[in-house]
N, CA, C and O atoms as a Tinker XYZ file with bonds, in Angstrom:
   460  protein
     1  N      9.122000  -17.384000   -4.587000    73     2
     2  CA     7.957000  -15.455000   -3.719000    64     1     3
     3  C      7.840000  -14.069000   -5.010000    63     2     4     5
     4  O      8.483000  -13.763000   -6.014000    81     3
     5  N      7.059000  -13.716000   -4.535000    73     3     6
     6  CA     6.491000  -13.024000   -5.666000    64     5     7
     7  C      7.273000  -11.416000   -5.457000    63     6     8     9
     8  O      7.766000  -11.122000   -4.368000    81     7
     9  N      7.296000  -10.726000   -6.303000    73     7    10
    10  CA     7.653000   -9.931000   -6.336000    64     9    11
    11  C      7.822000   -8.771000   -6.946000    63    10    12    13
    12  O      8.693000   -8.903000   -7.806000    81    11
    13  N      7.319000   -7.489000   -6.900000    73    11    14
    14  CA     7.894000   -6.983000   -8.360000    64    13    15
    15  C      8.766000   -5.782000   -8.431000    63    14    16    17
    16  O      9.433000   -5.748000   -7.397000    81    15
    17  N      8.973000   -5.038000   -9.011000    73    15    18
    18  CA    10.319000   -4.263000   -9.222000    64    17    19
    19  C      9.550000   -3.288000  -10.373000    63    18    20    21
    20  O      8.927000   -3.737000  -11.335000    81    19
    21  N      9.726000   -1.901000  -10.070000    73    19    22
    22  CA     9.517000   -0.895000  -11.135000    64    21    23
    23  C     10.842000   -0.356000  -11.163000    63    22    24    25
    24  O     11.867000   -0.581000  -10.519000    81    23
    25  N     10.377000    0.798000  -12.544000    73    23    26
    26  CA    11.873000    1.485000  -12.942000    64    25    27
    27  C     11.034000    2.110000  -14.334000    63    26    28    29
    28  O      9.945000    1.832000  -14.837000    81    27
    29  N     12.205000    3.175000  -14.706000    73    27    30
    30  CA    11.513000    3.736000  -15.373000    64    29    31
    31  C     10.864000    5.129000  -15.478000    63    30    32    33
    32  O     10.523000    5.855000  -16.412000    81    31
    33  N     10.820000    5.245000  -13.400000    73    31    34
    34  CA    11.048000    7.154000  -13.682000    64    33    35
    35  C     11.886000    7.967000  -13.649000    63    34    36    37
    36  O     12.937000    7.329000  -13.586000    81    35
    37  N     12.177000    9.351000  -13.654000    73    35    38
    38  CA    12.869000   10.549000  -14.459000    64    37    39
    39  C     12.073000   11.780000  -13.618000    63    38    40    41
    40  O     11.005000   11.594000  -13.033000    81    39
    41  N     12.775000   13.053000  -13.663000    73    39    42
    42  CA    12.868000   14.172000  -13.979000    64    41    43
    43  C     12.166000   14.503000  -15.293000    63    42    44    45
    44  O     12.794000   14.314000  -16.334000    81    43
    45  N     10.830000   15.016000  -15.346000    73    43    46
    46  CA    10.811000   15.555000  -16.565000    64    45    47
    47  C      9.179000   16.814000  -17.147000    63    46    48    49
    48  O      8.086000   16.763000  -16.582000    81    47
    49  N      9.424000   17.534000  -18.030000    73    47    50
    50  CA     9.294000   18.844000  -17.361000    64    49    51
    51  C      7.021000   19.082000  -17.977000    63    50    52    53
    52  O      6.452000   18.525000  -18.916000    81    51
    53  N      6.736000   19.565000  -17.476000    73    51    54
    54  CA     4.651000   19.409000  -17.806000    64    53    55
    55  C      4.553000   18.885000  -18.604000    63    54    56    57
    56  O      5.550000   18.185000  -18.779000    81    55
    57  N      3.647000   18.742000  -19.516000    73    55    58
    58  CA     3.824000   18.058000  -21.113000    64    57    59
    59  C      4.213000   16.842000  -20.808000    63    58    60    61
    60  O      3.488000   15.932000  -20.404000    81    59
    61  N      5.398000   16.808000  -21.004000    73    59    62
    62  CA     6.332000   15.492000  -20.806000    64    61    63
    63  C      5.568000   13.921000  -20.834000    63    62    64    65
    64  O      4.445000   13.714000  -20.373000    81    63
    65  N      6.585000   12.713000  -21.585000    73    63    66
    66  CA     6.368000   11.664000  -21.380000    64    65    67
    67  C      6.874000   10.662000  -20.205000    63    66    68    69
    68  O      8.082000   10.505000  -20.382000    81    67
    69  N      6.485000   10.008000  -19.211000    73    67    70
    70  CA     7.766000    8.893000  -19.313000    64    69    71
    71  C      6.951000    7.046000  -19.710000    63    70    72    73
    72  O      5.809000    7.109000  -20.166000    81    71
    73  N      7.495000    5.732000  -19.541000    73    71    74
    74  CA     6.568000    4.969000  -19.563000    64    73    75
    75  C      7.555000    3.739000  -18.454000    63    74    76    77
    76  O      8.675000    3.231000  -18.503000    81    75
    77  N      6.541000    3.689000  -17.658000    73    75    78
    78  CA     7.168000    3.153000  -16.337000    64    77    79
    79  C      7.552000    1.775000  -16.587000    63    78    80    81
    80  O      7.846000    1.711000  -17.780000    81    79
    81  N      7.703000    0.542000  -15.985000    73    79    82
    82  CA     7.851000   -0.501000  -15.887000    64    81    83
    83  C      7.153000   -1.571000  -14.863000    63    82    84    85
    84  O      6.001000   -1.156000  -14.738000    81    83
    85  N      7.261000   -2.391000  -14.313000    73    83    86
    86  CA     6.570000   -3.681000  -13.624000    64    85    87
    87  C      7.192000   -4.668000  -14.372000    63    86    88    89
    88  O      6.796000   -4.842000  -15.524000    81    87
    89  N      8.318000   -5.512000  -13.822000    73    87    90
    90  CA     8.327000   -6.764000  -13.573000    64    89    91
    91  C      7.639000   -6.940000  -12.584000    63    90    92    93
    92  O      7.360000   -6.184000  -11.653000    81    91
    93  N      7.232000   -8.453000  -12.902000    73    91    94
    94  CA     6.572000   -9.246000  -11.818000    64    93    95
    95  C      7.990000  -10.710000  -12.281000    63    94    96    97
    96  O      8.565000  -11.092000  -13.300000    81    95
    97  N      7.977000  -11.106000  -10.653000    73    95    98
    98  CA     8.399000  -12.787000  -10.429000    64    97    99
    99  C      7.756000  -13.010000   -9.378000    63    98   100   101
   100  O      7.162000  -12.284000   -8.582000    81    99
   101  N      7.985000  -14.393000   -9.478000    73    99   102
   102  CA     7.458000  -15.514000   -9.144000    64   101   103
   103  C      6.090000  -16.350000   -8.899000    63   102   104   105
   104  O      5.741000  -17.133000   -8.016000    81   103
   105  N      5.586000  -15.937000   -9.849000    73   103   106
   106  CA     4.060000  -16.054000  -10.126000    64   105   107
   107  C      3.721000  -15.938000  -12.072000    63   106   108   109
   108  O      4.540000  -15.257000  -12.689000    81   107
   109  N      2.763000  -16.482000  -12.756000    73   107   110
   110  CA     2.392000  -15.720000  -13.541000    64   109   111
   111  C      1.210000  -14.448000  -13.676000    63   110   112   113
   112  O     -0.007000  -14.588000  -13.554000    81   111
   113  N      1.880000  -13.310000  -13.933000    73   111   114
   114  CA     0.944000  -12.212000  -14.340000    64   113   115
   115  C      0.134000  -11.536000  -15.235000    63   114   116   117
   116  O     -0.278000  -10.378000  -15.309000    81   115
   117  N     -0.070000  -13.163000  -16.307000    73   115   118
   118  CA    -0.570000  -13.057000  -17.053000    64   117   119
   119  C     -2.274000  -13.412000  -16.579000    63   118   120   121
   120  O     -3.241000  -13.171000  -17.302000    81   119
   121  N     -2.340000  -14.014000  -15.239000    73   119   122
   122  CA    -3.506000  -14.393000  -14.644000    64   121   123
   123  C     -3.411000  -13.743000  -13.343000    63   122   124   125
   124  O     -3.123000  -14.270000  -12.269000    81   123
   125  N     -3.718000  -12.422000  -13.608000    73   123   126
   126  CA    -3.994000  -11.699000  -13.194000    64   125   127
   127  C     -4.139000  -10.226000  -12.617000    63   126   128   129
   128  O     -3.222000   -9.407000  -12.677000    81   127
   129  N     -5.109000  -10.025000  -12.177000    73   127   130
   130  CA    -5.112000   -8.521000  -12.392000    64   129   131
   131  C     -4.290000   -7.191000  -11.801000    63   130   132   133
   132  O     -4.385000   -6.733000  -10.662000    81   131
   133  N     -3.581000   -6.775000  -12.731000    73   131   134
   134  CA    -2.475000   -5.576000  -12.158000    64   133   135
   135  C     -2.471000   -4.689000  -11.976000    63   134   136   137
   136  O     -2.695000   -4.022000  -12.986000    81   135
   137  N     -2.274000   -3.971000  -10.857000    73   135   138
   138  CA    -2.448000   -1.863000  -10.524000    64   137   139
   139  C     -1.351000   -1.600000  -10.378000    63   138   140   141
   140  O     -0.460000   -2.375000  -10.030000    81   139
   141  N     -1.261000   -0.522000  -10.609000    73   139   142
   142  CA    -0.088000    1.053000  -10.521000    64   141   143
   143  C     -0.663000    1.574000   -9.505000    63   142   144   145
   144  O     -1.879000    1.541000   -9.694000    81   143
   145  N     -0.290000    2.240000   -8.094000    73   143   146
   146  CA    -0.188000    2.937000   -7.563000    64   145   147
   147  C      0.413000    4.555000   -7.560000    63   146   148   149
   148  O      0.907000    5.206000   -8.481000    81   147
   149  N      0.248000    4.782000   -6.646000    73   147   150
   150  CA     1.534000    6.612000   -6.643000    64   149   151
   151  C      1.135000    6.708000   -5.114000    63   150   152   153
   152  O      0.276000    6.161000   -4.423000    81   151
   153  N      1.916000    7.439000   -4.936000    73   151   154
   154  CA     2.175000    8.273000   -3.264000    64   153   155
   155  C      2.487000    9.522000   -3.158000    63   154   156   157
   156  O      3.502000    9.770000   -2.508000    81   155
   157  N      1.887000   10.413000   -3.623000    73   155   158
   158  CA     2.102000   11.710000   -3.403000    64   157   159
   159  C      3.338000   12.345000   -1.991000    63   158   160   161
   160  O      2.708000   12.143000   -0.953000    81   159
   161  N      4.228000   12.748000   -1.749000    73   159   162
   162  CA     5.139000   14.023000   -0.258000    64   161   163
   163  C      3.086000   13.556000    0.403000    63   162   164   165
   164  O      1.898000   13.759000    0.152000    81   163
   165  N      4.016000   12.865000    1.312000    73   163   166
   166  CA     2.692000   13.366000    2.940000    64   165   167
   167  C      1.052000   12.362000    2.139000    63   166   168   169
   168  O      0.229000   11.709000    2.780000    81   167
   169  N      1.077000   12.553000    0.913000    73   167   170
   170  CA    -0.121000   11.998000    1.275000    64   169   171
   171  C     -0.328000   10.389000    1.226000    63   170   172   173
   172  O      0.518000    9.500000    1.132000    81   171
   173  N     -1.737000   10.318000    1.323000    73   171   174
   174  CA    -1.352000    8.189000    0.754000    64   173   175
   175  C     -1.369000    7.828000   -0.241000    63   174   176   177
   176  O     -1.817000    8.581000   -1.106000    81   175
   177  N     -0.873000    6.453000   -0.621000    73   175   178
   178  CA    -1.066000    5.552000   -1.862000    64   177   179
   179  C     -2.377000    5.078000   -2.307000    63   178   180   181
   180  O     -3.203000    4.238000   -1.949000    81   179
   181  N     -2.217000    6.067000   -3.351000    73   179   182
   182  CA    -3.800000    5.973000   -4.200000    64   181   183
   183  C     -3.287000    5.439000   -5.809000    63   182   184   185
   184  O     -2.205000    5.704000   -6.332000    81   183
   185  N     -4.410000    4.613000   -6.402000    73   183   186
   186  CA    -5.220000    3.953000   -6.996000    64   185   187
   187  C     -4.857000    5.098000   -8.213000    63   186   188   189
   188  O     -5.056000    6.312000   -8.238000    81   187
   189  N     -4.270000    4.221000   -9.159000    73   187   190
   190  CA    -4.147000    5.452000  -10.686000    64   189   191
   191  C     -4.315000    4.536000  -11.463000    63   190   192   193
   192  O     -4.626000    4.981000  -12.568000    81   191
   193  N     -4.222000    2.646000  -11.413000    73   191   194
   194  CA    -4.738000    2.366000  -12.566000    64   193   195
   195  C     -4.751000    1.004000  -13.406000    63   194   196   197
   196  O     -3.907000    1.039000  -14.302000    81   195
   197  N     -5.652000   -0.458000  -13.344000    73   195   198
   198  CA    -5.201000   -1.224000  -13.204000    64   197   199
   199  C     -5.876000   -1.744000  -14.476000    63   198   200   201
   200  O     -6.765000   -1.071000  -14.997000    81   199
   201  N     -5.503000   -2.878000  -14.979000    73   199   202
   202  CA    -5.429000   -4.286000  -16.273000    64   201   203
   203  C     -5.587000   -5.034000  -15.631000    63   202   204   205
   204  O     -4.856000   -5.291000  -14.675000    81   203
   205  N     -7.307000   -6.052000  -16.168000    73   203   206
   206  CA    -7.683000   -6.846000  -16.113000    64   205   207
   207  C     -7.292000   -8.150000  -16.492000    63   206   208   209
   208  O     -6.780000   -8.063000  -17.608000    81   207
   209  N     -7.289000   -9.930000  -15.879000    73   207   210
   210  CA    -6.476000  -11.145000  -16.613000    64   209   211
   211  C     -7.895000  -10.956000  -17.777000    63   210   212   213
   212  O     -8.013000  -10.062000  -18.615000    81   211
   213  N     -8.731000  -11.934000  -17.540000    73   211   214
   214  CA    -9.167000  -12.411000  -18.479000    64   213   215
   215  C     -9.631000  -11.690000  -19.585000    63   214   216   217
   216  O     -9.499000  -12.232000  -20.682000    81   215
   217  N    -10.136000  -10.606000  -19.529000    73   215   218
   218  CA    -9.963000  -10.151000  -20.122000    64   217   219
   219  C     -9.730000   -8.563000  -21.185000    63   218   220   221
   220  O    -10.377000   -7.894000  -21.991000    81   219
   221  N     -8.279000   -8.570000  -20.482000    73   219   222
   222  CA    -7.560000   -8.045000  -20.937000    64   221   223
   223  C     -7.792000   -6.614000  -21.011000    63   222   224   225
   224  O     -7.165000   -5.874000  -21.768000    81   223
   225  N     -9.207000   -6.028000  -19.772000    73   223   226
   226  CA   -10.108000   -4.089000  -19.851000    64   225   227
   227  C     -8.732000   -4.250000  -19.320000    63   226   228   229
   228  O     -7.883000   -5.141000  -19.318000    81   227
   229  N     -8.883000   -2.620000  -18.714000    73   227   230
   230  CA    -8.075000   -1.819000  -17.994000    64   229   231
   231  C     -9.365000   -0.307000  -17.046000    63   230   232   233
   232  O    -10.445000    0.145000  -17.426000    81   231
   233  N     -8.996000   -0.171000  -16.498000    73   231   234
   234  CA    -9.630000    1.157000  -16.033000    64   233   235
   235  C     -8.485000    1.902000  -15.147000    63   234   236   237
   236  O     -7.517000    1.567000  -14.463000    81   235
   237  N     -9.011000    2.865000  -15.467000    73   235   238
   238  CA    -8.797000    4.550000  -14.099000    64   237   239
   239  C     -8.590000    5.472000  -13.492000    63   238   240   241
   240  O     -8.075000    6.270000  -14.275000    81   239
   241  N     -8.653000    5.834000  -12.690000    73   239   242
   242  CA    -8.570000    7.136000  -12.394000    64   241   243
   243  C     -8.992000    8.183000  -12.567000    63   242   244   245
   244  O     -9.210000    8.097000  -13.776000    81   243
   245  N     -9.276000    9.094000  -12.312000    73   243   246
   246  CA   -10.170000    9.905000  -12.765000    64   245   247
   247  C     -9.187000   11.208000  -13.718000    63   246   248   249
   248  O     -8.915000   11.655000  -14.833000    81   247
   249  N     -9.035000   11.290000  -12.701000    73   247   250
   250  CA    -6.984000   12.447000  -12.921000    64   249   251
   251  C     -6.559000   12.026000  -13.293000    63   250   252   253
   252  O     -5.679000   12.837000  -13.581000    81   251
   253  N     -6.007000   10.330000  -14.101000    73   251   254
   254  CA    -5.238000   10.995000  -15.562000    64   253   255
   255  C     -6.204000    9.469000  -16.606000    63   254   256   257
   256  O     -5.565000    8.434000  -16.792000    81   255
   257  N     -7.362000    9.557000  -17.036000    73   255   258
   258  CA    -7.744000    9.133000  -17.316000    64   257   259
   259  C     -7.923000    9.988000  -18.753000    63   258   260   261
   260  O     -8.595000   11.010000  -18.896000    81   259
   261  N     -7.184000    9.332000  -19.713000    73   259   262
   262  CA    -6.961000    9.872000  -20.997000    64   261   263
   263  C     -5.944000   10.615000  -21.386000    63   262   264   265
   264  O     -6.025000   11.206000  -22.463000    81   263
   265  N     -4.574000   10.745000  -20.426000    73   263   266
   266  CA    -3.429000   10.580000  -20.691000    64   265   267
   267  C     -2.131000    9.572000  -20.064000    63   266   268   269
   268  O     -0.913000    9.745000  -20.115000    81   267
   269  N     -2.946000    8.467000  -19.465000    73   267   270
   270  CA    -2.398000    6.975000  -19.455000    64   269   271
   271  C     -3.034000    5.647000  -19.853000    63   270   272   273
   272  O     -4.157000    5.158000  -19.973000    81   271
   273  N     -1.518000    5.251000  -20.023000    73   271   274
   274  CA    -2.182000    4.052000  -20.658000    64   273   275
   275  C     -2.387000    2.744000  -20.077000    63   274   276   277
   276  O     -3.609000    2.685000  -20.215000    81   275
   277  N     -2.102000    1.782000  -19.590000    73   275   278
   278  CA    -1.560000    0.650000  -18.826000    64   277   279
   279  C     -1.522000   -1.075000  -20.143000    63   278   280   281
   280  O     -1.990000   -1.418000  -21.229000    81   279
   281  N     -0.905000   -1.455000  -19.374000    73   279   282
   282  CA    -0.892000   -2.435000  -21.168000    64   281   283
   283  C      0.416000   -3.827000  -20.523000    63   282   284   285
   284  O      1.240000   -3.877000  -19.610000    81   283
   285  N      0.005000   -4.659000  -21.502000    73   283   286
   286  CA     1.020000   -5.713000  -19.963000    64   285   287
   287  C      2.086000   -6.764000  -21.450000    63   286   288   289
   288  O      1.567000   -7.050000  -22.529000    81   287
   289  N      3.060000   -7.012000  -21.197000    73   287   290
   290  CA     3.555000   -8.186000  -22.701000    64   289   291
   291  C      3.927000   -9.719000  -21.306000    63   290   292   293
   292  O      4.966000   -9.968000  -20.694000    81   291
   293  N      2.746000  -10.324000  -21.281000    73   291   294
   294  CA     2.712000  -12.120000  -21.023000    64   293   295
   295  C      4.062000  -12.110000  -21.391000    63   294   296   297
   296  O      4.728000  -12.172000  -20.358000    81   295
   297  N      4.836000  -12.057000  -22.469000    73   295   298
   298  CA     5.876000  -12.772000  -22.361000    64   297   299
   299  C      7.001000  -12.780000  -21.805000    63   298   300   301
   300  O      7.726000  -13.775000  -21.780000    81   299
   301  N      7.321000  -11.523000  -21.223000    73   299   302
   302  CA     8.074000  -10.571000  -20.250000    64   301   303
   303  C      7.596000  -10.716000  -19.810000    63   302   304   305
   304  O      7.020000  -11.382000  -20.671000    81   303
   305  N      6.516000  -10.888000  -18.383000    73   303   306
   306  CA     5.696000  -10.928000  -17.229000    64   305   307
   307  C      5.875000   -9.246000  -16.805000    63   306   308   309
   308  O      6.383000   -8.892000  -15.741000    81   307
   309  N      5.585000   -8.719000  -17.386000    73   307   310
   310  CA     5.856000   -7.041000  -17.073000    64   309   311
   311  C      4.582000   -6.266000  -17.708000    63   310   312   313
   312  O      4.055000   -6.419000  -18.810000    81   311
   313  N      4.265000   -5.389000  -16.654000    73   311   314
   314  CA     3.181000   -3.883000  -17.330000    64   313   315
   315  C      3.806000   -3.453000  -17.266000    63   314   316   317
   316  O      4.829000   -3.502000  -16.583000    81   315
   317  N      3.395000   -2.781000  -18.043000    73   315   318
   318  CA     3.237000   -0.615000  -17.980000    64   317   319
   319  C      2.184000   -0.014000  -17.695000    63   318   320   321
   320  O      1.046000   -0.191000  -17.260000    81   319
   321  N      3.251000    1.158000  -18.259000    73   319   322
   322  CA     1.619000    2.806000  -17.717000    64   321   323
   323  C      3.103000    3.618000  -18.461000    63   322   324   325
   324  O      4.234000    3.982000  -18.139000    81   323
   325  N      2.482000    3.596000  -19.262000    73   323   326
   326  CA     2.683000    5.303000  -20.421000    64   325   327
   327  C      1.750000    6.011000  -20.260000    63   326   328   329
   328  O      0.553000    5.759000  -20.402000    81   327
   329  N      2.585000    7.538000  -19.756000    73   327   330
   330  CA     2.253000    8.442000  -19.125000    64   329   331
   331  C      2.188000    9.361000  -19.908000    63   330   332   333
   332  O      3.063000    9.010000  -20.700000    81   331
   333  N      1.667000   10.620000  -20.424000    73   331   334
   334  CA     1.927000   11.430000  -21.874000    64   333   335
   335  C      0.523000   12.397000  -20.635000    63   334   336   337
   336  O     -0.367000   12.277000  -19.793000    81   335
   337  N      1.726000   13.720000  -21.862000    73   335   338
   338  CA     0.955000   14.796000  -20.566000    64   337   339
   339  C      0.861000   14.922000  -18.926000    63   338   340   341
   340  O     -0.123000   14.985000  -18.188000    81   339
   341  N      2.247000   14.935000  -18.653000    73   339   342
   342  CA     2.195000   14.944000  -17.090000    64   341   343
   343  C      2.355000   16.612000  -16.542000    63   342   344   345
   344  O      2.634000   17.682000  -17.082000    81   343
   345  N      2.065000   16.232000  -15.390000    73   343   346
   346  CA     1.415000   17.844000  -14.715000    64   345   347
   347  C      1.593000   17.003000  -13.494000    63   346   348   349
   348  O      1.359000   15.839000  -13.169000    81   347
   349  N      2.385000   18.663000  -12.657000    73   347   350
   350  CA     3.654000   18.622000  -11.725000    64   349   351
   351  C      2.257000   17.722000  -10.798000    63   350   352   353
   352  O      2.859000   17.105000   -9.919000    81   351
   353  N      0.640000   17.401000  -10.641000    73   351   354
   354  CA     0.764000   16.444000   -9.596000    64   353   355
   355  C      0.447000   15.195000  -10.020000    63   354   356   357
   356  O     -0.499000   14.414000   -9.920000    81   355
   357  N      1.313000   15.230000  -10.424000    73   355   358
   358  CA     1.149000   13.982000  -11.034000    64   357   359
   359  C      3.147000   12.916000  -10.410000    63   358   360   361
   360  O      3.621000   11.786000  -10.526000    81   359
   361  N      3.522000   14.107000   -9.875000    73   359   362
   362  CA     4.946000   13.676000   -9.322000    64   361   363
   363  C      4.217000   13.146000   -7.852000    63   362   364   365
   364  O      3.547000   13.813000   -7.064000    81   363
   365  N      4.742000   11.157000   -7.760000    73   363   366
   366  CA     4.781000   11.136000   -6.712000    64   365   367
   367  C      5.465000    9.436000   -7.012000    63   366   368   369
   368  O      5.443000    8.782000   -8.055000    81   367
   369  N      5.861000    9.193000   -6.083000    73   367   370
   370  CA     6.449000    7.035000   -5.991000    64   369   371
   371  C      6.058000    6.257000   -6.606000    63   370   372   373
   372  O      5.808000    5.252000   -5.941000    81   371
   373  N      5.699000    6.103000   -8.332000    73   371   374
   374  CA     5.010000    4.769000   -8.707000    64   373   375
   375  C      5.058000    3.682000   -7.899000    63   374   376   377
   376  O      6.065000    3.588000   -7.197000    81   375
   377  N      3.912000    2.511000   -7.782000    73   375   378
   378  CA     4.247000    1.063000   -6.916000    64   377   379
   379  C      3.346000    0.291000   -8.405000    63   378   380   381
   380  O      2.863000    0.956000   -9.321000    81   379
   381  N      3.309000   -1.301000   -8.298000    73   379   382
   382  CA     2.782000   -2.251000   -8.820000    64   381   383
   383  C      2.391000   -3.246000   -8.296000    63   382   384   385
   384  O      3.197000   -4.148000   -8.071000    81   383
   385  N      1.073000   -3.375000   -7.953000    73   383   386
   386  CA     0.989000   -4.689000   -7.630000    64   385   387
   387  C     -0.395000   -5.761000   -7.719000    63   386   388   389
   388  O     -1.400000   -5.059000   -7.830000    81   387
   389  N     -0.746000   -7.247000   -7.703000    73   387   390
   390  CA    -1.089000   -7.663000   -8.105000    64   389   391
   391  C     -2.876000   -7.351000   -7.308000    63   390   392   393
   392  O     -2.913000   -7.408000   -6.079000    81   391
   393  N     -4.204000   -7.048000   -8.062000    73   391   394
   394  CA    -5.469000   -7.115000   -7.206000    64   393   395
   395  C     -5.986000   -7.788000   -6.298000    63   394   396   397
   396  O     -6.843000   -7.340000   -5.537000    81   395
   397  N     -5.170000   -9.867000   -6.235000    73   395   398
   398  CA    -5.766000  -10.106000   -6.149000    64   397   399
   399  C     -4.847000  -11.377000   -4.674000    63   398   400   401
   400  O     -4.689000  -12.495000   -5.165000    81   399
   401  N     -4.470000  -11.318000   -3.586000    73   399   402
   402  CA    -3.635000  -11.309000   -2.369000    64   401   403
   403  C     -2.205000  -11.012000   -3.126000    63   402   404   405
   404  O     -1.310000  -11.555000   -3.773000    81   403
   405  N     -2.664000   -9.684000   -2.544000    73   403   406
   406  CA    -1.376000   -8.375000   -3.675000    64   405   407
   407  C     -0.224000   -8.965000   -1.528000    63   406   408   409
   408  O     -0.446000   -9.210000   -0.343000    81   407
   409  N      1.217000   -8.801000   -2.861000    73   407   410
   410  CA     2.180000   -9.085000   -2.263000    64   409   411
   411  C      3.257000   -8.006000   -1.121000    63   410   412   413
   412  O      2.831000   -7.177000   -0.317000    81   411
   413  N      3.991000   -8.185000   -1.259000    73   411   414
   414  CA     5.232000   -6.939000   -0.673000    64   413   415
   415  C      5.999000   -6.190000   -1.300000    63   414   416   417
   416  O      7.030000   -6.379000   -1.944000    81   415
   417  N      4.906000   -4.608000   -0.846000    73   415   418
   418  CA     5.516000   -3.612000   -1.544000    64   417   419
   419  C      6.804000   -3.029000   -2.073000    63   418   420   421
   420  O      7.542000   -2.548000   -1.213000    81   419
   421  N      7.185000   -2.984000   -3.247000    73   419   422
   422  CA     8.417000   -2.623000   -4.162000    64   421   423
   423  C      8.820000   -1.901000   -4.008000    63   422   424   425
   424  O      7.902000   -1.117000   -3.768000    81   423
   425  N     10.235000   -1.083000   -3.886000    73   423   426
   426  CA    10.414000   -0.117000   -4.101000    64   425   427
   427  C     10.710000    0.905000   -5.018000    63   426   428   429
   428  O     11.738000    1.557000   -5.199000    81   427
   429  N      8.988000    0.924000   -5.865000    73   427   430
   430  CA     8.815000    1.633000   -6.674000    64   429   431
   431  C      9.748000    2.538000   -7.415000    63   430   432   433
   432  O     10.979000    2.525000   -7.424000    81   431
   433  N      8.971000    3.267000   -7.987000    73   431   434
   434  CA    10.099000    4.012000   -8.830000    64   433   435
   435  C      9.286000    5.981000   -8.821000    63   434   436   437
   436  O      8.079000    6.212000   -8.750000    81   435
   437  N     10.073000    6.737000   -8.888000    73   435   438
   438  CA    10.052000    8.227000   -8.492000    64   437   439
   439  C     10.082000    9.181000   -9.857000    63   438   440   441
   440  O     10.956000    9.540000  -10.647000    81   439
   441  N      8.260000    9.455000   -9.663000    73   439   442
   442  CA     7.797000   10.354000  -10.755000    64   441   443
   443  C      8.355000   11.851000  -10.710000    63   442   444   445
   444  O      8.307000   12.192000   -9.528000    81   443
   445  N      8.715000   12.583000  -11.262000    73   443   446
   446  CA     9.057000   14.152000  -11.059000    64   445   447
   447  C      8.366000   15.053000  -11.603000    63   446   448   449
   448  O      9.317000   15.609000  -12.152000    81   447
   449  N      7.744000   15.486000  -11.820000    73   447   450
   450  CA     7.214000   16.640000  -12.527000    64   449   451
   451  C      7.516000   17.421000  -12.381000    63   450   452   453
   452  O      7.118000   17.455000  -11.217000    81   451
   453  N      8.320000   19.027000  -12.601000    73   451   454
   454  CA     8.256000   20.205000  -12.183000    64   453   455
   455  C      9.810000   20.789000  -13.980000    63   454   456   457
   456  O     10.745000   20.221000  -14.546000    81   455
   457  N      9.382000   21.618000  -14.040000    73   455   458
   458  CA     9.848000   22.768000  -15.106000    64   457   459
   459  C     11.346000   23.344000  -14.319000    63   458   460
   460  O     12.010000   24.242000  -14.838000    81   459
């Protein structure tokens, strides 16, 4: 069964950093492009970042470019999102999923940026 478990969220002050983890199971994540998404209260879920399978390249939403870095550890079947210089507008529940044949959404991990 394809499954994603997100973790690593928390409360952080503006300008702070967090590293989110996305543990994939039921399939080899190395064979798939994987993306991070986020959903703020009262808003639609939006794309944050993606890492491709074949060339290990990545792409980011304009709002996070230069601050967030997506990476993967194939041995752990885990995808990470390193977030720096966090802003209040980054507050959201963060989710991950594969780009092709997306699975059921996980529970997500809450990121709150506030002083």
